[in-house]
Structure formats: C-alpha cells, structure tokens
Coordinates of C-alpha atoms in Angstrom, one line a residue:
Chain J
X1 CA 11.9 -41.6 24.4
X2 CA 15.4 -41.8 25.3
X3 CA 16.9 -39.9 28.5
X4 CA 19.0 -38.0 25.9
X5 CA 16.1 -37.5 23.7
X6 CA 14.0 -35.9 26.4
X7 CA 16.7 -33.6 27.6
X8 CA 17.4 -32.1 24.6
X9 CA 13.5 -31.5 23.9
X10 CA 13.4 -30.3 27.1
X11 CA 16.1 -28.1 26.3
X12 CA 15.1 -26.8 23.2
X13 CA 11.3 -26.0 24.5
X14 CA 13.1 -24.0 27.2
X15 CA 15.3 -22.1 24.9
X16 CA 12.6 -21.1 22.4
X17 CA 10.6 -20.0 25.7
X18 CA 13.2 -17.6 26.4
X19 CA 13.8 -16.5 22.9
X20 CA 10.0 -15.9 22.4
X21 CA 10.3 -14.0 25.8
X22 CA 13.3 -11.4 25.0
X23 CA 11.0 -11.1 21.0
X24 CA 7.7 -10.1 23.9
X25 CA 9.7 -7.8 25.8
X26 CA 10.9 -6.2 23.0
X27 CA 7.6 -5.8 21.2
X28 CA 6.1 -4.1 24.3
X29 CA 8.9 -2.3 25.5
X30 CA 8.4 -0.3 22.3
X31 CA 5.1 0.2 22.8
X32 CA 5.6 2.9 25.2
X33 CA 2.3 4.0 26.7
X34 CA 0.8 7.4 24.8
X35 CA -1.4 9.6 26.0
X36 CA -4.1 7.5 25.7
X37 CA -1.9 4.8 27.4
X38 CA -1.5 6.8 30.4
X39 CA -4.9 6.3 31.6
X40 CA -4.7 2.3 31.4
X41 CA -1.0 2.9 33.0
X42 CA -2.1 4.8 35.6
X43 CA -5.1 2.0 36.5
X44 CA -2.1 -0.7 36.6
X45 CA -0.1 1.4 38.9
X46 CA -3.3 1.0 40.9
X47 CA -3.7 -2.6 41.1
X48 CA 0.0 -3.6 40.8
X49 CA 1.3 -1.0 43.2
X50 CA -1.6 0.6 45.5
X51 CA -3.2 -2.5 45.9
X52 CA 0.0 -4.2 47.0
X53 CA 0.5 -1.7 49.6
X54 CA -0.8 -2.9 52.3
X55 CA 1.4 -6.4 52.5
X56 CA 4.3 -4.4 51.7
X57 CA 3.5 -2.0 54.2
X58 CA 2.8 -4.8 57.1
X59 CA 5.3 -6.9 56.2
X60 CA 7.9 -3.4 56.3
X61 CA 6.6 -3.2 60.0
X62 CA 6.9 -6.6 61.3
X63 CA 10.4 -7.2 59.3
X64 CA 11.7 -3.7 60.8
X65 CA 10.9 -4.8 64.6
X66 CA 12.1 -8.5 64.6
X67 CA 15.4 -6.8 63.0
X68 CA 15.6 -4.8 65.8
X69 CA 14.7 -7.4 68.5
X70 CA 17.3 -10.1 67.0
X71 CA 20.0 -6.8 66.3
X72 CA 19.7 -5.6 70.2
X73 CA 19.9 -9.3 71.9
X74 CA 23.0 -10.1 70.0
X75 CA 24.4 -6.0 69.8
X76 CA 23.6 -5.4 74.0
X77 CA 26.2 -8.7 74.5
X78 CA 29.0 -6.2 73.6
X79 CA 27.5 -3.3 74.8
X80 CA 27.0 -1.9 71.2
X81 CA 23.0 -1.6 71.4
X82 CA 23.6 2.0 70.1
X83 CA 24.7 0.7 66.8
X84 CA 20.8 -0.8 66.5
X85 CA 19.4 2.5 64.1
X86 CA 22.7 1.4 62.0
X87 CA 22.1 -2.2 62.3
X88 CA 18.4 -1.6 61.3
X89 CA 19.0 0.8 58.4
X90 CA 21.8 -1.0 56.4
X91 CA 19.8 -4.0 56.6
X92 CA 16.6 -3.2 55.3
X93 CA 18.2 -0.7 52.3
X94 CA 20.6 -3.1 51.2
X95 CA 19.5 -6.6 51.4
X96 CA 15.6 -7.3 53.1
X97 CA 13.5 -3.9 51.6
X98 CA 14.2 -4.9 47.7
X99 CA 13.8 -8.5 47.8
X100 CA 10.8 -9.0 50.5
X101 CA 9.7 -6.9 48.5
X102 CA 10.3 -8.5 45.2
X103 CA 9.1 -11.8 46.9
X104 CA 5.5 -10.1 48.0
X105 CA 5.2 -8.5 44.5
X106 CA 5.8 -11.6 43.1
X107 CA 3.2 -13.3 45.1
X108 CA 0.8 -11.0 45.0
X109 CA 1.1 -8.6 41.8
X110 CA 2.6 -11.0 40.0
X111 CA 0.6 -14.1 40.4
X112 CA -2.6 -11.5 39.5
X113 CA -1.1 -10.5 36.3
X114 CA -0.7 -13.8 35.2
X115 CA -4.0 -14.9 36.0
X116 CA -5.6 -11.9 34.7
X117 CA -4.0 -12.1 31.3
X118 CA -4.1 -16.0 30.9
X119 CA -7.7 -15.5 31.3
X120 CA -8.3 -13.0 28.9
X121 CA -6.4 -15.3 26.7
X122 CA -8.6 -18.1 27.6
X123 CA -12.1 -16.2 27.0
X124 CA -10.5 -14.9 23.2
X125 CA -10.9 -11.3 24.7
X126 CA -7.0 -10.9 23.4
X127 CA -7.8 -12.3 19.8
X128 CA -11.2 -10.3 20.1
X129 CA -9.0 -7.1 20.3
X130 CA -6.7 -8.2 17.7
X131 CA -9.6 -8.7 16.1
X132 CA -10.7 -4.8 16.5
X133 CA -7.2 -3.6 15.4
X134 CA -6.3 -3.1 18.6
X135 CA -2.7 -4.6 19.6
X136 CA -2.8 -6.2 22.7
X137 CA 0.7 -5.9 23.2
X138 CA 0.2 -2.1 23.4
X139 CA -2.9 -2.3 24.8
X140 CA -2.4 -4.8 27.8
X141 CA 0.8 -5.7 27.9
X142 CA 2.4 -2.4 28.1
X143 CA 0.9 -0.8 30.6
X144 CA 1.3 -3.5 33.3
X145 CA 4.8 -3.9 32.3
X146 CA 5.6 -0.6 32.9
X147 CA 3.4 -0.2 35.9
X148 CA 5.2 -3.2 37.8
X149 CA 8.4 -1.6 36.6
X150 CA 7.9 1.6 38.4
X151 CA 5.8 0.7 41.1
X152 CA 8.6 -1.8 42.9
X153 CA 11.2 1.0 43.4
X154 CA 8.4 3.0 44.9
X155 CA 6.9 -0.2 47.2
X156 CA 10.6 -0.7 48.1
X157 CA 11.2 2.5 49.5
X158 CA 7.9 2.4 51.7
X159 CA 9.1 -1.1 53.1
X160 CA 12.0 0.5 54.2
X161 CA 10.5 3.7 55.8
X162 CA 8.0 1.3 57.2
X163 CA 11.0 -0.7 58.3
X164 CA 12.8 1.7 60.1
X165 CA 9.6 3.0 61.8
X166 CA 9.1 -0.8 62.8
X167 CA 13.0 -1.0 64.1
X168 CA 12.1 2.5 66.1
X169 CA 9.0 1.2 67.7
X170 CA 11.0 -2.1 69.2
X171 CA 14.1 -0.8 69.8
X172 CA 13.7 2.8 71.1
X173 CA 10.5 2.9 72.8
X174 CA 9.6 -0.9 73.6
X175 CA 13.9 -1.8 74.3
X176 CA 15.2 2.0 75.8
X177 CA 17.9 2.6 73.3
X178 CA 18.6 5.7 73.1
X179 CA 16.7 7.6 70.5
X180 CA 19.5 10.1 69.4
X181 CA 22.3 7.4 69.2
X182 CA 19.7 5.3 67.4
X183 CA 19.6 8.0 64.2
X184 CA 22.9 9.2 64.7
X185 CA 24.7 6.0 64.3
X186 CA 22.0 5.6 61.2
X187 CA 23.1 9.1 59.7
X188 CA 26.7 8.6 60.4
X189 CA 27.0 5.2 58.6
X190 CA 24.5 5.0 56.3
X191 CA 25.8 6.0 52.7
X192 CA 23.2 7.9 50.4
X193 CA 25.0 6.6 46.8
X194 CA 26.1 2.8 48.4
X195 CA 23.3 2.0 50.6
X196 CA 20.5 3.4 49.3
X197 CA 21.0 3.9 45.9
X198 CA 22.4 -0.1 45.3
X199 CA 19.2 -1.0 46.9
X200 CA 17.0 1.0 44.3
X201 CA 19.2 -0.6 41.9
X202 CA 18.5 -4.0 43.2
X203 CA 14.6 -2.9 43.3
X204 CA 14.5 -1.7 40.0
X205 CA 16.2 -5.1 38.5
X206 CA 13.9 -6.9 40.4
X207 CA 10.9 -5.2 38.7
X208 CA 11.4 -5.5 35.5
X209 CA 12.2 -9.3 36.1
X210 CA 9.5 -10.4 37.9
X211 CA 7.0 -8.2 36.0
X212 CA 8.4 -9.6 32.8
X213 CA 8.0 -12.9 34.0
X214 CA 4.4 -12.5 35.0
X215 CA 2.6 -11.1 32.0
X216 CA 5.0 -13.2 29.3
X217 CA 3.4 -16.2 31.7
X218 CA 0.1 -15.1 31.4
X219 CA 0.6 -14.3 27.6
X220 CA 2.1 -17.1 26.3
X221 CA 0.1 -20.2 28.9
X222 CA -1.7 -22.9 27.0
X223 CA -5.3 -21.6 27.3
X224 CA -7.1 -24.0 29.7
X225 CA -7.8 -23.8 33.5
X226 CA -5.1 -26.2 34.1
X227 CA -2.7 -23.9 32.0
X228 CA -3.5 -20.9 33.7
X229 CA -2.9 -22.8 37.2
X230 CA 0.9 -23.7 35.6
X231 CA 1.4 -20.5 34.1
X232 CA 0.6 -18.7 37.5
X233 CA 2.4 -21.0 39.7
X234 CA 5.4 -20.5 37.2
X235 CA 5.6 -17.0 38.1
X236 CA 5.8 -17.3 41.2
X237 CA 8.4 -19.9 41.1
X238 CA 10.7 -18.5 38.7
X239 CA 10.2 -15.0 40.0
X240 CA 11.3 -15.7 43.5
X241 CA 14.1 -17.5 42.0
X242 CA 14.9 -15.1 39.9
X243 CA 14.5 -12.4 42.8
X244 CA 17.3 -14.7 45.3
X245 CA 19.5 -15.9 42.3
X246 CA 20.2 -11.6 41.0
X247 CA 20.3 -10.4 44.5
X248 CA 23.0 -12.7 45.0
X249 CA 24.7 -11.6 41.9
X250 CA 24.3 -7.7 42.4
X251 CA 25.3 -8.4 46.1
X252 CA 28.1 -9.4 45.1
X253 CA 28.8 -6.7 42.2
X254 CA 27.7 -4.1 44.4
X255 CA 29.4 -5.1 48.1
X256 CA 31.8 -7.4 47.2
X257 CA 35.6 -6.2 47.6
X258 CA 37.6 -8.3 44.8
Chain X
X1 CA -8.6 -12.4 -8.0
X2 CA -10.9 -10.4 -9.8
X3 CA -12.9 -7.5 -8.1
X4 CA -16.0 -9.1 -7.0
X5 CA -14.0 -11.0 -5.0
X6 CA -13.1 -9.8 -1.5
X7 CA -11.1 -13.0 0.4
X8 CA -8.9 -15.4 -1.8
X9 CA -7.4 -18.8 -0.3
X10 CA -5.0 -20.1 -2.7
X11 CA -3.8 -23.5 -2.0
X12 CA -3.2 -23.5 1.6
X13 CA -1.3 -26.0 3.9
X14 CA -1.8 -25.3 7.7
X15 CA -0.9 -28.2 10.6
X16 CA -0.9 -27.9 14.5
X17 CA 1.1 -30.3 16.2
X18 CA 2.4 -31.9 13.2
X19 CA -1.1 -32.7 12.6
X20 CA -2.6 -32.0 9.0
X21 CA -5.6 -29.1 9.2
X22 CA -5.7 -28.2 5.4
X23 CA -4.2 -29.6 2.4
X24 CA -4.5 -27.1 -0.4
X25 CA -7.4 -25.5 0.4
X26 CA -9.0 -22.7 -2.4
X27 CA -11.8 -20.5 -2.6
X28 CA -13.0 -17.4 -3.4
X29 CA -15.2 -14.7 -1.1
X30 CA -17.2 -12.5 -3.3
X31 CA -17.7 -9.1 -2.1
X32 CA -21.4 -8.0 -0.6
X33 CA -22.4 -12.0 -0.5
X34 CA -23.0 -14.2 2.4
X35 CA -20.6 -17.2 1.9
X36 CA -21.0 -20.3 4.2
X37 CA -17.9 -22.4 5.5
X38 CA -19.5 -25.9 6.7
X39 CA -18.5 -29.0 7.6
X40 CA -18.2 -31.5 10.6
X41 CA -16.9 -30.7 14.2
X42 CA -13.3 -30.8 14.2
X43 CA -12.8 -30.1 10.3
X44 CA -11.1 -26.3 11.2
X45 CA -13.7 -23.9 10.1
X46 CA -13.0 -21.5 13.0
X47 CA -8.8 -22.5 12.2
X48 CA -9.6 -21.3 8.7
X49 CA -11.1 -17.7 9.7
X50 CA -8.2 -17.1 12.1
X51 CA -6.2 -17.5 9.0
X52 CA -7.9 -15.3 6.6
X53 CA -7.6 -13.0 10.0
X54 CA -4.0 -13.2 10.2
X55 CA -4.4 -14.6 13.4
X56 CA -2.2 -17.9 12.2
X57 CA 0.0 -18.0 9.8
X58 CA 0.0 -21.2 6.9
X59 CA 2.8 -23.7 5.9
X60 CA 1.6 -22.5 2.8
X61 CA -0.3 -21.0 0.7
X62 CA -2.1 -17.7 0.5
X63 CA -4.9 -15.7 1.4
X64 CA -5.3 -12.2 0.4
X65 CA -8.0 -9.6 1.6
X66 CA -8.6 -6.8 -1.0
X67 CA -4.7 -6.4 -2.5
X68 CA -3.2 -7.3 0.9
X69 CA -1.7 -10.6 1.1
X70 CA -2.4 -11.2 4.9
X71 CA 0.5 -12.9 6.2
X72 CA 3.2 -10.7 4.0
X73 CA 1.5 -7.5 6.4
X74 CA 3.8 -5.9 8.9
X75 CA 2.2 -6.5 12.3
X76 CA 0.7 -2.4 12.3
X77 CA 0.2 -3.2 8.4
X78 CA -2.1 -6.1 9.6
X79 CA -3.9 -4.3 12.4
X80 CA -4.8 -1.1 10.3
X81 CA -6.2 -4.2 7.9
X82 CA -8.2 -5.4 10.5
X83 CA -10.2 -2.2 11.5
X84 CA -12.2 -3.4 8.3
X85 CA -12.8 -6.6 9.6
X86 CA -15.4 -7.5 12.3
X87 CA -15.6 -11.2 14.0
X88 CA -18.2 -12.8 16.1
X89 CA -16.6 -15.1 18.6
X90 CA -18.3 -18.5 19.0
X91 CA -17.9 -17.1 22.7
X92 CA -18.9 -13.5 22.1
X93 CA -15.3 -12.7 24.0
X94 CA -16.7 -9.5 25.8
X95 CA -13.7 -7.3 27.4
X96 CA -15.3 -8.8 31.1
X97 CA -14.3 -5.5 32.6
X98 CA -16.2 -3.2 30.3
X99 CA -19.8 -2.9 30.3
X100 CA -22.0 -4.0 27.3
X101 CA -22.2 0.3 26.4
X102 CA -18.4 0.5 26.8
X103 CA -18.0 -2.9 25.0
X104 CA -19.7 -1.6 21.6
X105 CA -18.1 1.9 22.3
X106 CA -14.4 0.3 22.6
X107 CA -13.7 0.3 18.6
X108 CA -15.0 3.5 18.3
X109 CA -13.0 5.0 20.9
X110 CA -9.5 3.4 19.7
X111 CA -10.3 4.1 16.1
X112 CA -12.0 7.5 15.8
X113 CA -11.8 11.0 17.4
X114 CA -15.6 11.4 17.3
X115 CA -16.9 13.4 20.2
X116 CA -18.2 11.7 22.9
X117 CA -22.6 12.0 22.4
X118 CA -21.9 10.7 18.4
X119 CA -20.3 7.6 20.2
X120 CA -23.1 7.5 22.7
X121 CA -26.0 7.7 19.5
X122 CA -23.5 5.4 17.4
X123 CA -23.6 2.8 19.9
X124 CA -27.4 3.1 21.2
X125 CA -28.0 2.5 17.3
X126 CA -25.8 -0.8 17.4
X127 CA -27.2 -1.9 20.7
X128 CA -31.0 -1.4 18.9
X129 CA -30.5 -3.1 15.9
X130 CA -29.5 -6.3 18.1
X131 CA -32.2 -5.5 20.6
X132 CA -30.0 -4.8 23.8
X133 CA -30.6 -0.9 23.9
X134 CA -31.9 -1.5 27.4
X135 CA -29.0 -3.5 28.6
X136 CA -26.5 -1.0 28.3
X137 CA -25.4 -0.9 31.8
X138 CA -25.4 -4.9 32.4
X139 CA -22.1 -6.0 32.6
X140 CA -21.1 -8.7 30.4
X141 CA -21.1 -11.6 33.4
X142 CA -24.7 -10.4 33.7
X143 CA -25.6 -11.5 30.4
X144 CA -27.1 -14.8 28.8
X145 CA -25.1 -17.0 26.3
X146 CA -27.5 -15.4 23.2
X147 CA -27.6 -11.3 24.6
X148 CA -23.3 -12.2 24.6
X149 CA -23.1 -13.3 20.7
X150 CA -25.7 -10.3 20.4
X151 CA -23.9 -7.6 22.2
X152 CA -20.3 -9.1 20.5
X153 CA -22.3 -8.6 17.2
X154 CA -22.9 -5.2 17.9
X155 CA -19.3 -4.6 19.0
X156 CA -18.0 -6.4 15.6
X157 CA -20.4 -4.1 13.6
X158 CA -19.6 -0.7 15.3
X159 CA -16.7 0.3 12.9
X160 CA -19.1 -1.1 9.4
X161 CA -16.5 -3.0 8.4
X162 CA -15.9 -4.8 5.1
X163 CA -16.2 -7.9 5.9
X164 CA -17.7 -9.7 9.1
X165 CA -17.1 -13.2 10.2
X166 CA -19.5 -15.1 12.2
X167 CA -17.9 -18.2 14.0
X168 CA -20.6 -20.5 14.9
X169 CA -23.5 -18.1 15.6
X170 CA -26.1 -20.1 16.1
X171 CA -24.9 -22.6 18.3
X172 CA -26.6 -22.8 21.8
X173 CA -29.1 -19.9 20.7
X174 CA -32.9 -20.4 21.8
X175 CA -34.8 -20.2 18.8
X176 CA -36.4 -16.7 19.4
X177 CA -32.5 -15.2 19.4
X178 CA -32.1 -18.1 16.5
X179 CA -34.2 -16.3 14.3
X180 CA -33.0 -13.2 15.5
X181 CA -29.8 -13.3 14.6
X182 CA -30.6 -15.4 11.3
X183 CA -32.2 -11.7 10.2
X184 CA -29.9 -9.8 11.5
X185 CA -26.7 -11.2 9.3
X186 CA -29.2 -10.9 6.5
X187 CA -30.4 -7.5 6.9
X188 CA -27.0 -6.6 8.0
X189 CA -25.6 -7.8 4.3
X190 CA -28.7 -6.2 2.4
X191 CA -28.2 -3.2 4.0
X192 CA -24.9 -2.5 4.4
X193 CA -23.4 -4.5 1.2
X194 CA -21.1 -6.7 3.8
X195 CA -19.6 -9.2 3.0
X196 CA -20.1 -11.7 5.5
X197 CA -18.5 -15.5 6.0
X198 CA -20.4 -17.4 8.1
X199 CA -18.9 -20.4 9.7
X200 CA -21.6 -23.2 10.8
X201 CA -22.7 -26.6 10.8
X202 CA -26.4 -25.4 11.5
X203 CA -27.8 -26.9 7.8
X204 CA -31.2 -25.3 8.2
X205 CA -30.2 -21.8 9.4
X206 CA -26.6 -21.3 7.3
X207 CA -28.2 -22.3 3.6
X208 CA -31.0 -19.8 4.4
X209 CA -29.6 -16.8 4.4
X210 CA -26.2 -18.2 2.7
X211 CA -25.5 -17.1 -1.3
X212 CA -22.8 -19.5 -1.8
X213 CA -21.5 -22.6 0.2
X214 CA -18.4 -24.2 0.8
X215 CA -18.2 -28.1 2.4
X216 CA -14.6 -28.5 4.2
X217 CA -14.1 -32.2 5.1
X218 CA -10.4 -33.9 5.4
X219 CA -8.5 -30.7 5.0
X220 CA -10.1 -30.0 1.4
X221 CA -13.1 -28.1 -0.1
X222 CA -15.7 -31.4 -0.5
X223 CA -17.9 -29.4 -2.1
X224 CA -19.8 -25.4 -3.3
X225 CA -22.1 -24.4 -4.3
X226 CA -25.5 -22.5 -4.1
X227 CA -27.6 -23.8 -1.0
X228 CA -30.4 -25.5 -3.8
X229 CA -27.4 -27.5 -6.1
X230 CA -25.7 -28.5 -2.0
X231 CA -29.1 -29.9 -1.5
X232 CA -29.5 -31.7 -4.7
X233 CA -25.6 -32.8 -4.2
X234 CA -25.8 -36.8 -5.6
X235 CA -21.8 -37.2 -3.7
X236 CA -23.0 -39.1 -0.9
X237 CA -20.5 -37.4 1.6
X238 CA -22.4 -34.3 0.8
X239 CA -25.2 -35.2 0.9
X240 CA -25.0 -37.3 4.6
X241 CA -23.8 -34.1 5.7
X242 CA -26.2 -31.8 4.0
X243 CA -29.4 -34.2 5.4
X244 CA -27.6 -35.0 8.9
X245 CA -27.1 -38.5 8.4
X246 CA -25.6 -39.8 11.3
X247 CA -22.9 -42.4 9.8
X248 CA -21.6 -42.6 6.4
X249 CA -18.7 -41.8 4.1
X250 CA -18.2 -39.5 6.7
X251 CA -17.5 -41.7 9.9
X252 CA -19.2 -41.0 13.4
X253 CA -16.6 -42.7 15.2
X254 CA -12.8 -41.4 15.8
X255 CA -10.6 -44.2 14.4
X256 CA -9.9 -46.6 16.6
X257 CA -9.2 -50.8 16.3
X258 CA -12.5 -53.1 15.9
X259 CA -15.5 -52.8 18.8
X260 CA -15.9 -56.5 19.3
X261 CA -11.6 -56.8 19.5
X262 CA -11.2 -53.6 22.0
X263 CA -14.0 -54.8 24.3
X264 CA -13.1 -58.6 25.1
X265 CA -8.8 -57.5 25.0
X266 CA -7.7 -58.1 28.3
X267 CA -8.3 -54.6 30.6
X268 CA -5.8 -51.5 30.3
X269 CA -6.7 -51.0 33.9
X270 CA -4.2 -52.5 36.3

C-alpha cells in the first residue's frame, strides 16, 4: 500500500470514527435518564464521582501547597507575599482545578468506563440486553454519560476548596503570611462571574469531552482483550489531549484581550 | 409467508470484511416447531441469528418476524419486537453484576409493572424448571460453564416469548446438564408452543429433539429436511457432515498451497 494510500484510509477510518461518535452522542443524549434511570444515574455518580474523590481531593491538597511554596519564594523577592491568597486562588479557579482535574478523571473515571463497557461488550452482556429489549444506549450509556457530565463540575470545585485549604496550610501557618491579607487580597481580586464561573465553564467542557470519549471507546472497541487494552489507553490519550488542546482554546476565549 | 410460518429469510447476502458469509440464503421457521440450523464451524450459524435478531443488518435480502420486516424497524420498533424474542448466548452473557435471582428478574422488571413477590414466584418458577432454584444468590462468576447457559435459559424464558434462540447449547455441557437441557428446549416447545431455532453442530443431540433441519455450508442452505430424510441424505456433503466424517467434500483443512511444497520451501523465518 502506497504512502498516499494508507493516509487516506487512515483518514477516512478516523472520520467515520468521529461521525459514528457525534451519531452515539446523539442517540444517548436523548435518552435522558427517567425515573427508573435515576437509580442507575445515581449509582454512576457513585463510581464516576465519589469514587474519584479521594485523588481529586489529595491531589487538590498537595497542588494547593506547592502553589503556595513556589508563589511565596518568588512573591517575598518583592515584598509582595501578601498577594499569595490571590496568587493561590486565581490559579487554581482558572487554570489547575479544571484541568488536574479533567486529567485525574480521565485517568481514573475514565479509563474505568472504558474498561467496564468494552467488557460488557466482550462477554455479549450488551447484545444480551438488546436481546431483552432493553437498549443499551439508554440503559448503560446514559447514565454514565450524564453522571461524568455532572460529577466534574462538582469534583472541580472540591479541588479548588481543597486547594485553597492546601495554599492556607503552607502559606499562612507553615510560611507566616498574614492570615487576613491572605483572604483579603483573595476577596478583593478574585472575580465571582470571570474567575470562578470561566473555570466551571472550562470544567463542564471538559466533562462532557472526556466522558464522551470514554464510553464511545468502550462502546465501539474491537471486542478482544487486546481491543479493550487499545480502547482504554485511547481514552486516556485522547482525553488528556483533548483536556490541554480546549483549555488552551477557552483560555484564550475567556482571558485573552484581542 | 403463510401463517404457520413465524421467521422468513428471503435471499439474503451478508459479508464481514468484504468477506462472503451468505449468498442467498432462504428458509422458512414454522411457528411452535423446533427448527435446527447446522453446519461446520465457521459456516455463520450464530451470524445468521444475529440477523433474524436485528442485531446485523444484510447486503441483502430479507427476514421478517411475524409481519415485521426486521431491518425496515425503527430502532424502538425493533426493541418492542424483541421483548418476544428470547436468545441463549453460546456464553450465557449474565449481566456479571447482577445475581443469578436478579439476572432472571431483569426482563421482568424493565418490561412489566408486576408487584415485586409475583416477580419473586415468576422467577423461583424459571430458576426450578432449569434446576437452579437453590442458586439464587450465587453470583454469576460463581457459577459453572453449564449452571451459566442454564441460568441464561431461564433469563431468555422469563418474558415466554415467541420465539427462543439457542446458540450452541450444548457445547462444553457435561452430559448430565446435556441431557438436561436436551429436555428442557423440548418440554419448553411442547409446553409452551415456542418456537425455538436451535443453532448446533451437536448431530446426536440437535436431530433429537429437532422437527425440521436446515444444513448451511458455503454461504447456502446444503440441505433440509426432517432429522430421518438428513440421515438417509445420499449427497455426500450431507451426509459426511451428518455421520461426522472427518474429510470429504467438505475439506478439514483451511485452503492453503500443497503440504509436501510448503514444508521443504525455504523458511519464512529469518
């Protein structure tokens, strides 16, 4: 096969990949969860977002007080270590809370979904419920889309109360800044509609990305073990990608004075 | 199709990979029978229930079900179709997370607003008829290959559907659950008046409980008949298959270039 050959298979395969993708997003994004779907929603939000927790959570901590160290080495230089709480705060709700968390969730939740539904895939438990008359789409798909789509925003904002609790610890009582110039300079410059909101904005783009990636992965993997081991690093891959490439993008369209 | 009949397959094309499966295959599943689909490994028997499912869809061709013609059903058209269906995996493709009670319990619970201790008798009555009433709390990891297809058998039986189709149900069984199940999809078709397509290349087991058989070979029916005319067949690509000869008009080996040519050509391996 011919260089030129090859590329344009290559680009074909990954055009009808993305085509068959938008078609699966569609499908289940109509299948809202009914009252019987709440129960199966409400066990994803379990094991996409509760279960994912506790990395956010640590990783919130330990990303919060390195901030701080690194802001009050370079900050005390000009005798600005007051502006730390500020320091902290914008960088966690703009830029590090959404897409550390994004990046976890894609390792974690992400990676699990894929796995989870290649597998049922694999053992025929998805043709078994078509089989019953029981879409799968509605049935699995749906509910773990819509779990990872709410449950990022929601992980986001606890890495970056976490964060700021981290950034506290390090610089106020382990560093002696001052603890009212720490949240005063936070309250005074942090903006509820640019800071915090843009970063939910960001968080929320990232989850339906990175969930969408994962169970269309897991869904649409060639069922073998080998397949499932692709189809799972795939997600991973393009959903960190994904994560840097958009925040880069909504950076931009959000911060960027053109 | 007249109304004995349940499933028609009117000339139907299907290829995977550019590879022929069927080439204009027909036949005719009458209703309250046990039909037989048999034929060598690799000849798409299981390919050819996941069509009549609507699982695949044909290059061309038809099948119908009743008056539906299966692949001309919108996708909630399709899945109302299929709550009168039941199919026994070759795997038994238990929902891993469910137990074996909540297994047999899941179509009941999706399709029906029965109150919760008719699903619990409903299901005990299932889980008896295949001999697992006492397994109802196992989980399906916990079970064997044979108390799988058994508890799956169950599961495809809960609704009574219309028609049920067995992919491979004998294979791997010990002879005990052999003979078990052998009654079973008998009793279950004397009993109940389903229809059942059975999907085999057990010889002994298949033609004796099957009514009528079809032979699939090279993408075509080979041959159907009753089980006594199959066994009488004088084509001798029937017949090799029907007595389990182990070379003949049907070949044993994949194609390939001559034996004595492949192994004295100079090695592949560098």
């Amino acid at each position: 096969m011919s260089p030129l050959t090859s590329l344009g298979r290559k680009t074909l395969n990954t055009l009808e990949s993305l085509g068959r993708s938008a078609i699966f997003l569609a499908q289940a994004l109509f299948h809202l969860p009914r009252i019987e779907g709440a129960r199966l929603w409400l066990r994803q939000m379990y094991f996409v977002g509760v279960m994912s927790l506790p990395i956010v959570a640590v990783s919130g901590l330990f990303i919060g007080m390195v901030i701080a160290l690194q802001g009050y080495l370079v900050l005390s230089g000009f005798g600005a270590d007051e502006a730390l709480g500020q320091m902290v705060a914008l960088s966690l709700l703009r830029e590090l809370a959404p897409v550390v968390t994004a990046l976890l969730f894609a390792g974690r939740a992400g990676s699990a979904l894929t796995a989870e539904i290649g597998l049922m895939k694999a053992t025929e438990q998805l043709s078994s419920m078509e089989m019953i008359g029981v879409d799968p789409l509605r049935r699995v798909i749906s509910p773990r889309l819509w779990a990872g789509f709410l449950s990022m925003p929601i992980l986001t904002v606890f890495f970056s109360v976490i964060g700021i609790a981290g950034g506290y610890l390090v610089g106020v009582d382990w560093l002696g800044v001052d603890q009212g110039s720490f949240w005063g300079n936070m309250q005074g410059s942090v903006v509820f509609m640019d800071d915090v909101m843009n970063g939910m904005l960001k968080s929320v783009v990232f989850g339906v990305v990175v969930t969408w990636i994962a169970v269309f992965q897991g869904y649409d993997l060639i069922p073998t073990s080998e397949g499932i081991s692709r189809a799972t690093t795939r997600t991973v891959v393009f959903g960190s990608l994904a994560v840097l490439g958009l925040d880069f993008i909504l950076t931009a369209l959000m911060f960027g004075e053109f | 199709m007249s109304d004995s009949t349940l499933v028609s397959v009117e000339n139907l094309h299907f290829s995977r990979a550019g590879r022929p499966i069927f080439s204009g295959v027909d036949l005719e599943i009458p209703k309250g029978r046990i039909t037989a689909i048999m034929g060598p490994s690799g000849t798409g028997k299981t390919t050819l229930l996941k069509l009549i499912a609507g699982q695949l869809t044909p290059d061309s061709g038809s099948v119908h079900v009743g008056k539906d013609n299966v692949h001309r059903l919108s996708r909630q058209a399709l899945f109302r179709m299929r709550r009168r269906m039941g199919m026994l995996f070759q795997s038994g493709a238990l929902f891993s997370d469910l137990s074996v009670f909540e297994n047999v319990a899941f179509p009941l619970r999706v399709h029906t607003d029965l109150p919760e201790h008719m699903i619990r008798d409903l299901v005990l009555i299932k889980l008896q008829a295949v001999g697992l009433r006492g397994a109802r709390d196992l989980m399906p990891a916990e079970l064997s290959g044979g108390m799988t297809r058994r508890v799956a058998l169950a599961r495809a039986i809960a609704l009574d559907p219309d028609l049920i189709m067995y992919d491979e149900p004998f294979v791997g069984q010990d002879p005990i659950s052999m003979g078990v199940l052998v009654t079973l999809i008998r009793r279950l078709n004397s009993a109940f008046n389903m229809t059942a397509i059975v999907v085999s290349h057990d010889i002994k087991e298949t033609l004796s409980i099957a009514d009528h058989v079809y032979v699939i070979a090279d993408g075509r029916v080979m041959a159907s008949g009753s089980p006594a005319s199959l066994r009488e067949a004088q084509d001798p690509r029937v017949s090799q298959f029907i007595q389990g000869q182990p070379d003949g008009p049907v070949p044993f080996h994949y194609p390939s270039k001559n034996f004595y040519e492949d192994i004295l050509a100079p090695s592949e391996v560098s």
